[in-house]
mmCIF file of C-alpha atoms in Angstrom:
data_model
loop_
_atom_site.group_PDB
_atom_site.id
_atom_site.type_symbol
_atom_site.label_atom_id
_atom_site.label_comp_id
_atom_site.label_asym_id
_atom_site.label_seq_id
_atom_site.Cartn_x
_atom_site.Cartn_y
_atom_site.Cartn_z
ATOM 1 C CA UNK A 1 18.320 2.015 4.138
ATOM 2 C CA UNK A 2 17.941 5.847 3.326
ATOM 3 C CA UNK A 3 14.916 5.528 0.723
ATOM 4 C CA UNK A 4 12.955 7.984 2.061
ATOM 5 C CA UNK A 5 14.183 11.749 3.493
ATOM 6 C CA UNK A 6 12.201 12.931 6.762
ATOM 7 C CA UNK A 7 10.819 15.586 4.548
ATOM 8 C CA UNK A 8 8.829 12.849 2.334
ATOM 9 C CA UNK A 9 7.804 11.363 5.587
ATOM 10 C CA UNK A 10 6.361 14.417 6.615
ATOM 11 C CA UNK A 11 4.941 15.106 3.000
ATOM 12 C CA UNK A 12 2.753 11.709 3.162
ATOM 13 C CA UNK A 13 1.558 11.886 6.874
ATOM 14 C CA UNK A 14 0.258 15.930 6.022
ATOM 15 C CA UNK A 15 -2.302 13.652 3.569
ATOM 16 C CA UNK A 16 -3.967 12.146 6.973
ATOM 17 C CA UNK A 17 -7.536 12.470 6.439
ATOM 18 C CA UNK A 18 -7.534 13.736 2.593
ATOM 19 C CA UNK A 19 -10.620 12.214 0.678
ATOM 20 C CA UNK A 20 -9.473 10.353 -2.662
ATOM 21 C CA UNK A 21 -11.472 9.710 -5.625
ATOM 22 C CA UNK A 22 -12.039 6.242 -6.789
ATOM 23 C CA UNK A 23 -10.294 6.001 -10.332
ATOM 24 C CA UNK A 24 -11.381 4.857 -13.581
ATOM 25 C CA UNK A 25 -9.211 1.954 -15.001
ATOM 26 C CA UNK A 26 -7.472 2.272 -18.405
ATOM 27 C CA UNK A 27 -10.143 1.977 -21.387
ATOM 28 C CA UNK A 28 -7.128 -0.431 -23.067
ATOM 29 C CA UNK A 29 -8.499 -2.924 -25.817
ATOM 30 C CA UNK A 30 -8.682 -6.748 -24.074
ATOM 31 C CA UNK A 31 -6.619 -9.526 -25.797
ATOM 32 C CA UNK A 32 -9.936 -9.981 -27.986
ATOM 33 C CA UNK A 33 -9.122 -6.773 -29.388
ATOM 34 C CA UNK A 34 -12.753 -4.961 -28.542
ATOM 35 C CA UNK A 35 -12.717 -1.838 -26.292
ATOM 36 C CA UNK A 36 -12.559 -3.220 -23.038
ATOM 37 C CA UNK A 37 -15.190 -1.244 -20.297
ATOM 38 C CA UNK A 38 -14.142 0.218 -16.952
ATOM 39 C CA UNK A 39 -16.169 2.081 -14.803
ATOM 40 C CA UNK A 40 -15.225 3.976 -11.428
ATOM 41 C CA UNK A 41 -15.455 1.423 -8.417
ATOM 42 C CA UNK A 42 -18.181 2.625 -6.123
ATOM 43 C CA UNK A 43 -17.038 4.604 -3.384
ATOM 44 C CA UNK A 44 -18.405 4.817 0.088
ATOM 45 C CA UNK A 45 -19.317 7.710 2.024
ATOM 46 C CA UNK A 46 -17.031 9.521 3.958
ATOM 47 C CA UNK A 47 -17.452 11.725 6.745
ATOM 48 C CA UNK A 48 -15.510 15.001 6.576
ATOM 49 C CA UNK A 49 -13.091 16.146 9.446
ATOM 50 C CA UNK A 50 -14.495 18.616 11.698
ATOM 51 C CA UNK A 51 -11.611 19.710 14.068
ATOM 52 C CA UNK A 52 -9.448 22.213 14.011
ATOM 53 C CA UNK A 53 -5.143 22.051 14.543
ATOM 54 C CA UNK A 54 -4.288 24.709 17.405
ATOM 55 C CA UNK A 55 -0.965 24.130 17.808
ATOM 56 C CA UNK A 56 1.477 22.119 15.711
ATOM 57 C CA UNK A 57 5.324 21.191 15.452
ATOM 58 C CA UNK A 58 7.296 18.391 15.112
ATOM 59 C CA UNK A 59 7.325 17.164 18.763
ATOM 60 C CA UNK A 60 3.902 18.510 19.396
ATOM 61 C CA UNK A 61 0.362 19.144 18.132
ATOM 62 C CA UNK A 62 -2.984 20.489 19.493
ATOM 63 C CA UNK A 63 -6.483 19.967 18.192
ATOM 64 C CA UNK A 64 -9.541 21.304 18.837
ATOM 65 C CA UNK A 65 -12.841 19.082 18.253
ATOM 66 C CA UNK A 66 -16.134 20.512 17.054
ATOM 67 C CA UNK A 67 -17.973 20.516 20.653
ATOM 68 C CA UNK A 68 -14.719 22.554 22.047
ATOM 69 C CA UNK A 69 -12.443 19.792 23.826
ATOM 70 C CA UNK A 70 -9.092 19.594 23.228
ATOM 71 C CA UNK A 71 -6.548 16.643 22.526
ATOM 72 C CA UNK A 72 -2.630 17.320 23.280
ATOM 73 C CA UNK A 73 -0.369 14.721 21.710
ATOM 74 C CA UNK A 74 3.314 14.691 22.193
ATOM 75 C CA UNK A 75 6.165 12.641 21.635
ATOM 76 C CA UNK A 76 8.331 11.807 24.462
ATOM 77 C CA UNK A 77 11.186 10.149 25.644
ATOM 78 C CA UNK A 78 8.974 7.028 26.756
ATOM 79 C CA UNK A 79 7.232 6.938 23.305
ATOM 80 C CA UNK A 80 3.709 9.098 22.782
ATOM 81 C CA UNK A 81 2.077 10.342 24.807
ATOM 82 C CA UNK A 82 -2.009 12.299 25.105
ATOM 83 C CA UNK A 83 -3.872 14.576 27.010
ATOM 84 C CA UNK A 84 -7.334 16.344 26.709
ATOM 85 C CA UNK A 85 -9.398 18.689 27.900
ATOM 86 C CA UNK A 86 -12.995 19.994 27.790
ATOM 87 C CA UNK A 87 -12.336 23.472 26.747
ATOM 88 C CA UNK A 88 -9.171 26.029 26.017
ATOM 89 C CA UNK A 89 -9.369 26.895 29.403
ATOM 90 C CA UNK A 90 -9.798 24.225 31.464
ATOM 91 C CA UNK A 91 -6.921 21.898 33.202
ATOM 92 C CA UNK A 92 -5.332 19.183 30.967
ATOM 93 C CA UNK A 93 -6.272 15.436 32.150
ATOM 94 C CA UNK A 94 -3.257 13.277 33.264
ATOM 95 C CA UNK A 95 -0.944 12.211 30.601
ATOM 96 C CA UNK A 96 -2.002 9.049 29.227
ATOM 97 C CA UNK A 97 0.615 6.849 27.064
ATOM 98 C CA UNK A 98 -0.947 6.174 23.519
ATOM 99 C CA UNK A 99 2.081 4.317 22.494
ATOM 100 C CA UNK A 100 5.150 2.901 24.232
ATOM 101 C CA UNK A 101 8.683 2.810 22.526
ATOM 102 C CA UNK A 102 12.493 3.562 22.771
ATOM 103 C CA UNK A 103 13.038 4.285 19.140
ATOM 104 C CA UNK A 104 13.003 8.260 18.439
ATOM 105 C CA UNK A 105 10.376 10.323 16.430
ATOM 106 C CA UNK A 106 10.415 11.219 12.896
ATOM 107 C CA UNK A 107 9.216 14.639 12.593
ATOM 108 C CA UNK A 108 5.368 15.592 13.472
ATOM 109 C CA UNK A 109 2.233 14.356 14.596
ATOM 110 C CA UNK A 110 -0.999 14.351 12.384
ATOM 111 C CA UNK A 111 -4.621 14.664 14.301
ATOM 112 C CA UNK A 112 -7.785 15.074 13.077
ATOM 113 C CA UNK A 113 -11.074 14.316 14.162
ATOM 114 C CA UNK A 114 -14.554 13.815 13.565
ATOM 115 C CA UNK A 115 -17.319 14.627 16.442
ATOM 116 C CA UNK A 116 -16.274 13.018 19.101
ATOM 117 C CA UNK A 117 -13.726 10.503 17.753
ATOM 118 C CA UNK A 118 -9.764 11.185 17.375
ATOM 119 C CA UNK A 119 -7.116 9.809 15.210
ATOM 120 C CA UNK A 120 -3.533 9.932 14.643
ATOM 121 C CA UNK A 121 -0.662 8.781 12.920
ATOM 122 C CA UNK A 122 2.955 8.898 13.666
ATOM 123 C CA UNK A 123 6.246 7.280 12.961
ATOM 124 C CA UNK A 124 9.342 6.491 15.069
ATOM 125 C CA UNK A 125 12.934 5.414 13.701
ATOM 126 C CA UNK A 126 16.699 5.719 15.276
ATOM 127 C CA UNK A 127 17.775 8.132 12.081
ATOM 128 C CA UNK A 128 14.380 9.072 10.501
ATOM 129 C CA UNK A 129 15.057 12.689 10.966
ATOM 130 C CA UNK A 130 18.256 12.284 9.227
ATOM 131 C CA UNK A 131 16.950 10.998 6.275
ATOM 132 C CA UNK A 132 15.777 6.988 7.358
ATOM 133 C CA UNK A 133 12.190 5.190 7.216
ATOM 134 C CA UNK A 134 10.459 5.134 9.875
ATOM 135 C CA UNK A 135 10.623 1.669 11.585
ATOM 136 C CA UNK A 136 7.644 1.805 13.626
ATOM 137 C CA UNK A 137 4.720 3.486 12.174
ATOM 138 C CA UNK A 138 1.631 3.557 14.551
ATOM 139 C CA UNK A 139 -2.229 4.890 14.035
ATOM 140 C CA UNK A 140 -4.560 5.080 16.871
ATOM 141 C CA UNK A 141 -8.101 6.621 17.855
ATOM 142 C CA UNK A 142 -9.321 7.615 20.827
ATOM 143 C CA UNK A 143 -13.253 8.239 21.084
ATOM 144 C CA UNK A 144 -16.119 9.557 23.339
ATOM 145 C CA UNK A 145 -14.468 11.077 26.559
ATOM 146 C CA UNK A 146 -10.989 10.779 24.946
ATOM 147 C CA UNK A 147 -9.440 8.929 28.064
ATOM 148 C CA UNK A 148 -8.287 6.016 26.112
ATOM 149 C CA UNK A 149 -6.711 5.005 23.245
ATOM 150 C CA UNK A 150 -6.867 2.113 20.616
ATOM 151 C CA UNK A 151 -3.704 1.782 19.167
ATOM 152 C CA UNK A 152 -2.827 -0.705 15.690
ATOM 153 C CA UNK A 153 -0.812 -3.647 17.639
ATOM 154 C CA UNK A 154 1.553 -4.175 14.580
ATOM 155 C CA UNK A 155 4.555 -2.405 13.928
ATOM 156 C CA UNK A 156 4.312 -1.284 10.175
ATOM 157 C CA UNK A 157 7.179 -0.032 7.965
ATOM 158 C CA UNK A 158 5.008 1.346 5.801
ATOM 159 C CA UNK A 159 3.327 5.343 5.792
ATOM 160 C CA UNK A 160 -0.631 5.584 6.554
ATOM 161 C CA UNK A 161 -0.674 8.713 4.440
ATOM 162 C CA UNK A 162 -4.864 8.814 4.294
ATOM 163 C CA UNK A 163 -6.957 8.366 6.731
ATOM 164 C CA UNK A 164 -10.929 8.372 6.204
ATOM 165 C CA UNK A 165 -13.716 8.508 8.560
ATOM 166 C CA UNK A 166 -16.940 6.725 8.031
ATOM 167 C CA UNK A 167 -20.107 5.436 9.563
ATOM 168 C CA UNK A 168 -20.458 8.845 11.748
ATOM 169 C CA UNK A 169 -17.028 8.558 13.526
ATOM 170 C CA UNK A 170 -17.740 4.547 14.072
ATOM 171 C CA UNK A 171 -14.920 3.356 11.465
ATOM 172 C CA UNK A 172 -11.799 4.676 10.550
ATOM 173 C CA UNK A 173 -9.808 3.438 7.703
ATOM 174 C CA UNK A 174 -6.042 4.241 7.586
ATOM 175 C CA UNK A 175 -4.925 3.641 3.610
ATOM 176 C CA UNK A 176 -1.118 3.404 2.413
ATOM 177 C CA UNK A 177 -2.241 3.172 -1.590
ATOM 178 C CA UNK A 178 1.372 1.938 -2.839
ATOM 179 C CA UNK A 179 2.218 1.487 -6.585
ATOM 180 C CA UNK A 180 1.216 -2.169 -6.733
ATOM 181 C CA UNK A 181 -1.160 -2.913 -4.217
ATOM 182 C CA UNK A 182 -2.664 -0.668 -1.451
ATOM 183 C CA UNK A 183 -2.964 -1.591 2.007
ATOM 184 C CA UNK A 184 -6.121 -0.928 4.559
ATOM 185 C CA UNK A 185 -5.945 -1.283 8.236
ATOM 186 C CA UNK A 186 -9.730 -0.778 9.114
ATOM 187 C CA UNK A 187 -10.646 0.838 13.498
ATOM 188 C CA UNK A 188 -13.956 -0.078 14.070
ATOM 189 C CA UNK A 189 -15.940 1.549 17.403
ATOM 190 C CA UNK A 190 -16.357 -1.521 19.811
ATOM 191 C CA UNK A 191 -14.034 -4.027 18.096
ATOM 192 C CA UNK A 192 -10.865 -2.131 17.254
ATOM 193 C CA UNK A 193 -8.322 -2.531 14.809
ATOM 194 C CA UNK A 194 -8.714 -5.196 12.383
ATOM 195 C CA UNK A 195 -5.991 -7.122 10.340
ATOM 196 C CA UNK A 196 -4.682 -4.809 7.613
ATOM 197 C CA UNK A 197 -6.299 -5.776 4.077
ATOM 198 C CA UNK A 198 -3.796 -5.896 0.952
ATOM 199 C CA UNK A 199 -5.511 -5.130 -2.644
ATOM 200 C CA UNK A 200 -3.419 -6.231 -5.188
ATOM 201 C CA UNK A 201 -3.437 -3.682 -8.372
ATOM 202 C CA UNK A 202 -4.280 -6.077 -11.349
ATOM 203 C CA UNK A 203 -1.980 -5.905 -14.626
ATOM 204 C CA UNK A 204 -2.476 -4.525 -17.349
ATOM 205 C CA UNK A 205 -4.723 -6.632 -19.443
ATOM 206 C CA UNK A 206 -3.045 -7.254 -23.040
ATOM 207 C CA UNK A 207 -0.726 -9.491 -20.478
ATOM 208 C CA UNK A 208 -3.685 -11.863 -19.733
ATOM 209 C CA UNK A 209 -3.980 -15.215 -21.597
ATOM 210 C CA UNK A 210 -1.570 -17.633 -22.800
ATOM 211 C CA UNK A 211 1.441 -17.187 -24.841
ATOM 212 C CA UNK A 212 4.074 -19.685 -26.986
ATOM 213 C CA UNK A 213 7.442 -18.778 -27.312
ATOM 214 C CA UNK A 214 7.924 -18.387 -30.959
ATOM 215 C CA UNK A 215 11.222 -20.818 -30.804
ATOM 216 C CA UNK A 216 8.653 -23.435 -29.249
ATOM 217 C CA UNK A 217 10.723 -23.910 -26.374
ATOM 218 C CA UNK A 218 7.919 -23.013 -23.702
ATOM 219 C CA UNK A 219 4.768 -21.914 -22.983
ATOM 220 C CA UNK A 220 3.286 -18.830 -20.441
ATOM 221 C CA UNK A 221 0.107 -18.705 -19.202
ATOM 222 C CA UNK A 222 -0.544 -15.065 -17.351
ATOM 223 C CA UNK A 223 -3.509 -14.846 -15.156
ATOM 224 C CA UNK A 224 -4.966 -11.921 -13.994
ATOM 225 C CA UNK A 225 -5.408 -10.505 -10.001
ATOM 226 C CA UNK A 226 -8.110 -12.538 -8.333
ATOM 227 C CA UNK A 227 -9.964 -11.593 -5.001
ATOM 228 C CA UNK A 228 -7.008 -11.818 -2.547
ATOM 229 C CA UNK A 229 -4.209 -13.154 -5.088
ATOM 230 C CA UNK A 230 -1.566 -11.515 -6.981
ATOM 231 C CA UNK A 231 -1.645 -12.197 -10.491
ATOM 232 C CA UNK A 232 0.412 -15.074 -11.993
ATOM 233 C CA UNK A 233 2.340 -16.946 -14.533
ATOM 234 C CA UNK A 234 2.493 -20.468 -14.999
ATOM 235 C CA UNK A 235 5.692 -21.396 -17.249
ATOM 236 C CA UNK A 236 5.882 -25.284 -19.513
ATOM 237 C CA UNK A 237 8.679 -26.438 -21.391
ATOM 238 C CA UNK A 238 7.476 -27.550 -24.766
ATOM 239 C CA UNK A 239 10.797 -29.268 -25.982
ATOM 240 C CA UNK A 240 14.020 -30.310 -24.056
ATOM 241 C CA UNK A 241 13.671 -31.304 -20.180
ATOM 242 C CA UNK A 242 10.835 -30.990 -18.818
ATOM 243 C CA UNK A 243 10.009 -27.687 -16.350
ATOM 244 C CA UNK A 244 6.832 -26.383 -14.773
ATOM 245 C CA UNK A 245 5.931 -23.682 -12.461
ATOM 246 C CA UNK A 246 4.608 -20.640 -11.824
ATOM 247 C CA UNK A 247 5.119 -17.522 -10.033
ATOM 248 C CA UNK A 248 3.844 -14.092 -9.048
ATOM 249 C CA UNK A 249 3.860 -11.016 -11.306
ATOM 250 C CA UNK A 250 3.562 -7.724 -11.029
ATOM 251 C CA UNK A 251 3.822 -4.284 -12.888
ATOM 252 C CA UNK A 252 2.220 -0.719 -13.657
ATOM 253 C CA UNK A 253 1.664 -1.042 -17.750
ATOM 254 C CA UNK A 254 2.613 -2.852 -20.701
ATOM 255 C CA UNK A 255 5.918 -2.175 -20.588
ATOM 256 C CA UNK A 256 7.386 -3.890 -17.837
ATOM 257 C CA UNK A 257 6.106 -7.267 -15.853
ATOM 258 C CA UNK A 258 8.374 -8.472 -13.359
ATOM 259 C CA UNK A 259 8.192 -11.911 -11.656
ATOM 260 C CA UNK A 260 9.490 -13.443 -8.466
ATOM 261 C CA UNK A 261 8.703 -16.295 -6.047
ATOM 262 C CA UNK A 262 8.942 -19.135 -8.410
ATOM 263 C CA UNK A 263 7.996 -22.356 -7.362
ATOM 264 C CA UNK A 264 8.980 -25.736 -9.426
ATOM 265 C CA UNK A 265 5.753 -28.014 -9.576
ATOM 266 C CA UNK A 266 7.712 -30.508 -11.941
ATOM 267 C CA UNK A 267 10.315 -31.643 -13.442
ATOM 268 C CA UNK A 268 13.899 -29.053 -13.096
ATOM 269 C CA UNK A 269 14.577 -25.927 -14.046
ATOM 270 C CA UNK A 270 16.075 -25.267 -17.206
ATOM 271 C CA UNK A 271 16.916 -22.274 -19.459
ATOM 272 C CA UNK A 272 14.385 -19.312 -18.871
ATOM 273 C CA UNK A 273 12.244 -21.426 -17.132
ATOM 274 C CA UNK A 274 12.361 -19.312 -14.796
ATOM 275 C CA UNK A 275 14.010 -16.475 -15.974
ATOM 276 C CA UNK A 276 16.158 -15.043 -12.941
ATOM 277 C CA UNK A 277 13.903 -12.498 -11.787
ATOM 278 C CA UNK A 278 16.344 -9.835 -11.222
ATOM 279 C CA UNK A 279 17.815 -9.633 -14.747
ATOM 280 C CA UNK A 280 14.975 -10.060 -17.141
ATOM 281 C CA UNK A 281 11.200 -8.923 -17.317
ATOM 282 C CA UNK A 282 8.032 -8.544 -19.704
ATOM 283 C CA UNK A 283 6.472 -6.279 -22.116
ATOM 284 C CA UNK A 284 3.602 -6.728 -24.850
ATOM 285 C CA UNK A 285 3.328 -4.363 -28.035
ATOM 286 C CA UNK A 286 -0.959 -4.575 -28.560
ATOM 287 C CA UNK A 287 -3.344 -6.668 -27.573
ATOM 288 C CA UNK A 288 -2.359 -9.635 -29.411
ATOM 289 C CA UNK A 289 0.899 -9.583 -29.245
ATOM 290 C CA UNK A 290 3.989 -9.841 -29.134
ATOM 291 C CA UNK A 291 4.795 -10.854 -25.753
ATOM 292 C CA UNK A 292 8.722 -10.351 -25.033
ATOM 293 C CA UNK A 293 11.050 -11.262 -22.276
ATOM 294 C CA UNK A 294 13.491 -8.508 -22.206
ATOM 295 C CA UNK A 295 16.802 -8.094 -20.431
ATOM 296 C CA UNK A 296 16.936 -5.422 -17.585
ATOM 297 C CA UNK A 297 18.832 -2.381 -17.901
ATOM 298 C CA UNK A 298 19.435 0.953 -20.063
ATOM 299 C CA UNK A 299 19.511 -1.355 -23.531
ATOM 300 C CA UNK A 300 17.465 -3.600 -22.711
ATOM 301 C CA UNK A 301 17.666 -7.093 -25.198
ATOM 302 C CA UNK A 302 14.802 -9.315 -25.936
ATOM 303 C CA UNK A 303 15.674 -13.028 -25.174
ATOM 304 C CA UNK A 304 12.195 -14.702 -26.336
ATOM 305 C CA UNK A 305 9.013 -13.820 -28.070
ATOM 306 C CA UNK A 306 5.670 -14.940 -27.653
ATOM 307 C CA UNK A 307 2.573 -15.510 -29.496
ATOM 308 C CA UNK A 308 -1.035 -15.339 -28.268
ATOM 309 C CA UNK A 309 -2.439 -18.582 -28.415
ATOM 310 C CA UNK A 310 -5.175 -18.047 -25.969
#
């Protein structure tokens, strides 16, 4: 599906290795009304790249580490492939494949390094220079003499757009921070890649608590992102047959919570319990209320209201 152009592709790996500042969370007032507190999340030392890109373009790319080696990384028809060498002008090692696949490149290669430790990130798809994702998306690292790589053994769809280097070239985190959650896959020196971490991004908080439907038909209870969770509803009928659920939720700010993944606990479902999760979704005024389920579109409509009750 043609979401992204090779050109934004090429946009988001160019960010390989950029530092990011932690970010303070909205000072919103909580459902109690008071001026709710967020501070910046602590952020952990990074170590700042210390190579240098000799030669670059979109099939090819050269860098230069602080103590004078060189890395040459290039795709080919096999996949990509590495080479390195201990100074400009000595011979290049033997090539050595860093990652094995059939699919073409999307444009470029993005290198940097930190003493004596290497790391890359590159994507492959049939069309991605025409304007597809990428369909494999690989990082690797390659440290001390440079003659082997680790490479991430899962094929992502997604972009590792950041990439920061910690612990003096021991760890290397790769970080895709999408618009609801952002995603980690963590190279550690002696153990390798690690299972890539998901952070959910919590709601926005005038959501949290529960809610009556001012009709009395049902009742919403909206939980906030927990340690490894997704935040949640739980929907109850309060008249007619009985229904009760819950689901995920998701969304940026106030204005628009959108649910999916219900899952009946008892009794059937009836009438907006669920509501179908591609035609309707949430938004809350203040603090307190109200809570609306809206219709989705241009003119939107509001179907039910809800009260804080909790």
């Amino acid at each position: 599906m043609r979401t992204k152009s090779a050109a934004a592709w090429a946009a988001a790996v160019l960010m390989l290795g950029a530092a990011v500042g932690g970010c303070a969370g909205q000072s919103d007032k909580g459902p109690s009304g008071s001026r709710a507190k967020h501070t910046k999340s602590p952020r952990e030392a990074e170590d700042k790249p210390d190579s240098r890109v000799v030669e670059d373009d979109d099939d090819h790319t050269v860098v230069e580490l602080s103590d004078g080696r060189q890395v040459s990384l290039r795709f080919t028809r096999r996949g990509l492939e590495a080479q390195h060498r201990h100074a400009s002008d000595a011979a290049w090692s033997a090539r050595k494949t860093v990652y094995e696949t059939g699919t073409k490149p999307c444009g470029g290669i993005r290198a940097k390094a930190y003493r004596d430790t290497v790391w890359l990130a590159a994507g492959f798809g049939a069309h991605c220079r025409d304007g597809d994702e990428p369909q494999e998306v690989i990082a690797a690292v390659a440290t001390g003499d440079l003659s082997s790589w680790t490479t991430d053994p899962t094929k992502n769809n997604m972009v590792w757009p950041k990439a920061r280097i910690r612990d003096g070239g021991t760890r290397v985190d790769f970080v895709d921070p999408g618009m609801l959650q952002t995603t980690t896959l963590t190279w550690r020196k002696g153990s390798g890649f690690t299972e890539a971490a998901m952070k959910h991004k919590p709601i926005h908080p005038w959501f949290v608590g529960r809610w009556r439907a001012t009709d009395g038909s049902q009742q919403l209870t909206l939980h906030q992102v927990e340690p490894g969770r997704r935040a949640r509803v739980d929907i109850e009928s309060r008249t007619g047959p009985r229904c009760k659920g819950s689901a995920v939720v998701s969304g940026i700010d106030q204005h628009d919570l959108s649910m999916r993944n219900f899952k009946l606990d008892q009794g059937t479902k009836t009438v907006n319990c669920p509501p179908q999760e591609t035609q309707y979704s949430f938004d809350v005024k203040s603090p307190h209320g109200p809570l609306r389920l809206r219709t989705i579109g241009n003119h939107p409509k509001t179907v039910l209201t809800y009260e804080r009750v909790g």
